[in-house]
mmCIF file of C-alpha atoms in Angstrom:
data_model
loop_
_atom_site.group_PDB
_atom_site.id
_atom_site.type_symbol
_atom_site.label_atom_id
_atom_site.label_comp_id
_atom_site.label_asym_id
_atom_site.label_seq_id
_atom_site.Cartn_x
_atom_site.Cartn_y
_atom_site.Cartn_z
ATOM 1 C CA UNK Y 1 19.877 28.242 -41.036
ATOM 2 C CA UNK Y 2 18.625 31.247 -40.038
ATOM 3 C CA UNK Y 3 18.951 32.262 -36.371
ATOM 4 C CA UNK Y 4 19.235 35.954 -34.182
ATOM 5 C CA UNK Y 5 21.814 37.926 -35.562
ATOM 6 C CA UNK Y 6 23.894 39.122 -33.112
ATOM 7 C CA UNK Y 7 26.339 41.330 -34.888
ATOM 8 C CA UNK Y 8 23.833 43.334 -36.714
ATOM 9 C CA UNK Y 9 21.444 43.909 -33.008
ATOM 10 C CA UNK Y 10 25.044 45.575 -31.958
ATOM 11 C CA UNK Y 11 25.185 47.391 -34.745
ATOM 12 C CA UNK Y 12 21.549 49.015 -34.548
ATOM 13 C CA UNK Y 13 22.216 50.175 -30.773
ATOM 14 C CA UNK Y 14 25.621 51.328 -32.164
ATOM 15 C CA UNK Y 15 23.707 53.731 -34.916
ATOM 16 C CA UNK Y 16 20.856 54.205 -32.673
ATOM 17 C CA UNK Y 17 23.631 56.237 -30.625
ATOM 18 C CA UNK Y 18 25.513 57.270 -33.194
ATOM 19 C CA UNK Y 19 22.262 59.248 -34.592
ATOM 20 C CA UNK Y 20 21.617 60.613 -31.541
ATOM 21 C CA UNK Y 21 21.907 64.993 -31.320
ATOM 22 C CA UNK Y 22 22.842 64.364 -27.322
ATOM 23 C CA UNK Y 23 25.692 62.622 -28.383
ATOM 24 C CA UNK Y 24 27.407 64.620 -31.603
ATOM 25 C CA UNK Y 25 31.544 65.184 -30.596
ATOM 26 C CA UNK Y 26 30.899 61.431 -28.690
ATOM 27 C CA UNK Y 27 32.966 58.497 -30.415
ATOM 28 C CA UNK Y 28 30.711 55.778 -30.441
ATOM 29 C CA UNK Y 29 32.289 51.973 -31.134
ATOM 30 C CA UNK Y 30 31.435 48.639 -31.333
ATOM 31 C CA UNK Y 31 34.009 45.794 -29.802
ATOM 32 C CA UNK Y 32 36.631 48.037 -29.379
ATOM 33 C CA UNK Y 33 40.021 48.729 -27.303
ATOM 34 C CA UNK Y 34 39.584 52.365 -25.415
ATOM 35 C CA UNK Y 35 41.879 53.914 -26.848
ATOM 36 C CA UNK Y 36 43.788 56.764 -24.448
ATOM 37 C CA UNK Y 37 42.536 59.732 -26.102
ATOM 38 C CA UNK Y 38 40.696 62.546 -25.301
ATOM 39 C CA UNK Y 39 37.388 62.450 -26.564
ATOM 40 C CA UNK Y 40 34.303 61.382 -24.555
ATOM 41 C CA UNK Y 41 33.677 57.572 -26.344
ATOM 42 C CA UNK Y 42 30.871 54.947 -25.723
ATOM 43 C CA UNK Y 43 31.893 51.297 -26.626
ATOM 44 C CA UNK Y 44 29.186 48.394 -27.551
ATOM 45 C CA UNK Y 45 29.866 45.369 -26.454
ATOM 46 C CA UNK Y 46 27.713 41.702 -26.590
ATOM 47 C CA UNK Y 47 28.588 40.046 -23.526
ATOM 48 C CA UNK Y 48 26.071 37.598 -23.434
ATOM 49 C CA UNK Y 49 22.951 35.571 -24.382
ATOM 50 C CA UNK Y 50 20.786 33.452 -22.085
ATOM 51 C CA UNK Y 51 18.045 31.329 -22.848
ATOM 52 C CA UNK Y 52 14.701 32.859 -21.396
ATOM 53 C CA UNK Y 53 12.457 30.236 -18.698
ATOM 54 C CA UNK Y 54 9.726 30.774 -21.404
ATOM 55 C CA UNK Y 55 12.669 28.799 -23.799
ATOM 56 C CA UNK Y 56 11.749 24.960 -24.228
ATOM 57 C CA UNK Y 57 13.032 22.056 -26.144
ATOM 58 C CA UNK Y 58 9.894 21.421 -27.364
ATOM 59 C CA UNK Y 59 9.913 25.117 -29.309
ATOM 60 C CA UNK Y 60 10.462 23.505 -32.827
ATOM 61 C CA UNK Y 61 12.072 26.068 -35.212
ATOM 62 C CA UNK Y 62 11.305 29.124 -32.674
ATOM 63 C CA UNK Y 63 14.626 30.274 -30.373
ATOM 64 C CA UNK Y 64 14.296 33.039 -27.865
ATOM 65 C CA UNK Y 65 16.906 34.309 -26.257
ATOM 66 C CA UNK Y 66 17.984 37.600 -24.040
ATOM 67 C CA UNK Y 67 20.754 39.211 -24.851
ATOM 68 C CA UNK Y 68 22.894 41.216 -22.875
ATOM 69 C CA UNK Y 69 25.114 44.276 -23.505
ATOM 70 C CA UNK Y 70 27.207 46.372 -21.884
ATOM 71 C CA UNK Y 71 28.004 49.967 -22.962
ATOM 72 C CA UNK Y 72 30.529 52.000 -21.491
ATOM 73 C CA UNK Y 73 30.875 55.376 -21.189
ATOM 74 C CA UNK Y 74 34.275 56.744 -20.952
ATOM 75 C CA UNK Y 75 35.220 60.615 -19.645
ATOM 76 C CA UNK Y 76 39.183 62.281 -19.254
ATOM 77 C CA UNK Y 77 39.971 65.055 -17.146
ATOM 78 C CA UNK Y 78 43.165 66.106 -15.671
ATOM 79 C CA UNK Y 79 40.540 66.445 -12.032
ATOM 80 C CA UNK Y 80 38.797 62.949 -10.831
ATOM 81 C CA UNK Y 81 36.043 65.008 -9.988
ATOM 82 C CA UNK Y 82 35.380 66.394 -13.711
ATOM 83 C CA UNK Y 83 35.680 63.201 -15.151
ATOM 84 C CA UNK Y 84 33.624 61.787 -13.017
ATOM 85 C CA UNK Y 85 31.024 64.383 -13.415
ATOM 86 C CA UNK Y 86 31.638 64.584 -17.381
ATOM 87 C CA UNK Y 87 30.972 60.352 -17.341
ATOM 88 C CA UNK Y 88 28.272 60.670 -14.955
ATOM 89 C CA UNK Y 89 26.812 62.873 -17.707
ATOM 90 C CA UNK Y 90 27.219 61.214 -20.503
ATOM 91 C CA UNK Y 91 25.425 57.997 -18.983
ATOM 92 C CA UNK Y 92 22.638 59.767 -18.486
ATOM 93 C CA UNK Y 93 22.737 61.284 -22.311
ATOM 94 C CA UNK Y 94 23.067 57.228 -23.732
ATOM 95 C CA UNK Y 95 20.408 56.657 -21.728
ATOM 96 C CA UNK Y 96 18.644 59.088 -22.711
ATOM 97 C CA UNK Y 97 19.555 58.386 -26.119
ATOM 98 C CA UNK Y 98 18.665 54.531 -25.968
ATOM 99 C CA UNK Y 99 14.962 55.150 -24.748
ATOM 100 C CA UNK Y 100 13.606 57.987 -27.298
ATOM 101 C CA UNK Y 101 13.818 55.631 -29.898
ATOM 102 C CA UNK Y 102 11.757 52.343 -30.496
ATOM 103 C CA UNK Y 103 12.557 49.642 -27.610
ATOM 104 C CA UNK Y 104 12.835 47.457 -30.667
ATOM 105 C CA UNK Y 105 15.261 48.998 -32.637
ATOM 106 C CA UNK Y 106 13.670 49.116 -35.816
ATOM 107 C CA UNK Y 107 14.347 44.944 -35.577
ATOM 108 C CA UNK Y 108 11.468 42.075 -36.186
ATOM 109 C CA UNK Y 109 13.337 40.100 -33.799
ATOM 110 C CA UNK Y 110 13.521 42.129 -30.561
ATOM 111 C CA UNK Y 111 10.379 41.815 -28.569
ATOM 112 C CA UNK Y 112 11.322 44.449 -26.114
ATOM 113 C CA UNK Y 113 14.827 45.607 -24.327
ATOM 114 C CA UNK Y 114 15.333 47.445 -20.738
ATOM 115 C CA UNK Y 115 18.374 48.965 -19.246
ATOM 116 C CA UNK Y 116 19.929 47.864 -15.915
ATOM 117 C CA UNK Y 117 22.855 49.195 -13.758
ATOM 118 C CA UNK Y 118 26.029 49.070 -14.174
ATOM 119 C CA UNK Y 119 29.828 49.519 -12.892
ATOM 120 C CA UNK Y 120 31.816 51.777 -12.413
ATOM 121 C CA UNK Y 121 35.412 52.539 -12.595
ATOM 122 C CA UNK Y 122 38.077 55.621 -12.383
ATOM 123 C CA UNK Y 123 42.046 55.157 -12.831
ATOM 124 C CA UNK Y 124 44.469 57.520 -13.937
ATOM 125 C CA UNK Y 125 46.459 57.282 -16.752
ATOM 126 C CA UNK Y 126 50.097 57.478 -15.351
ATOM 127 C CA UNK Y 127 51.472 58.410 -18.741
ATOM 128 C CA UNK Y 128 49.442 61.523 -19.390
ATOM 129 C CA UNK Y 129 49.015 62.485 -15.881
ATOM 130 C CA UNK Y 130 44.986 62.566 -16.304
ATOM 131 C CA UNK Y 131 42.051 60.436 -14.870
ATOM 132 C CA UNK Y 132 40.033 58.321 -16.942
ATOM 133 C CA UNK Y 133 36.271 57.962 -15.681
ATOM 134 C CA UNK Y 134 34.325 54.882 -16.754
ATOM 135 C CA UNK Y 135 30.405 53.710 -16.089
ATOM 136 C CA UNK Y 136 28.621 51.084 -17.555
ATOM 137 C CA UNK Y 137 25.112 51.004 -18.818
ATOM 138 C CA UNK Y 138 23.762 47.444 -19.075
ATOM 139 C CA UNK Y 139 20.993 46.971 -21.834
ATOM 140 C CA UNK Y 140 18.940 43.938 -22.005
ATOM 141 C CA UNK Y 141 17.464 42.536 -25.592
ATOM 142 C CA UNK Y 142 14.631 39.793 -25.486
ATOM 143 C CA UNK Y 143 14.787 38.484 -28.890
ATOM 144 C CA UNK Y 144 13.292 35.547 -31.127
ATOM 145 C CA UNK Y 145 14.247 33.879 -34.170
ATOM 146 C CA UNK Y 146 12.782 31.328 -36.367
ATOM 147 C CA UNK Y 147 16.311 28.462 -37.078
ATOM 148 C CA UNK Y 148 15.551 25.890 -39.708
#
């Protein structure tokens, strides 16, 4: 049974940034744990799927469904305002990044995908003494798949 592959739609946003010149030095992951270091890092992560209105019962063998996932963009600085401003750049760079290439990501079974907004959030890491800046860019996937 054949249906939209979730895991490997991650992975093509993962490599689309990944390949990306903007983003070379930028750890780029895919269902991960932040881990406290000190390198700007973007993490991938499916947090949902949705059945579209356009979606019937009546659609046989053909599912359509939009996807939803968030990527977050993480920035350090011993100053709130510097990690801030580094985060604040790097969303724009993934951005950026997601848009130059194909909306479709080389895939047969995305029809189209869009960005949204996102959240953000800064804390500081009492252990090191230094602020971690986090925003989140929400990317949208319309996909179909044939399931037999």
């Amino acid at each position: 049974m054949a249906g939209i592959n979730y895991w490997e739609i991650e992975q093509a946003i993962v490599e689309r940034l990944k390949g990306d010149d903007t983003l070379v030095g930028v750890a780029v992951l895919s269902e991960a744990d932040l881990a406290f270091n000190r390198e700007p890092t973007i993490i991938v992560y499916l947090e949902r799927r949705d059945a579209t209105p356009e979606q019937s019962l009546s659609a046989h063998t053909r599912l359509r469904q939009r996807l939803r996932f968030s990527i977050v963009c993480y920035e350090f600085s011993l100053e709130i305002n510097e990690a801030q401003r580094r985060r604040d750049d790097l969303i724009h760079r993934t951005e950026i990044a997601l848009m130059n290439g194909p909306t479709a990501f080389g895939r047969s079974d995305i029809n189209f995908s869009f960005l949204e907004g996102g959240e953000f959030d800064t804390s500081k890491d009492s252990q090191e003494g230094r602020f971690v800046s986090a925003g989140e860019v929400i990317l949208i996937a319309d996909c179909t798949a044939v399931v037999e």
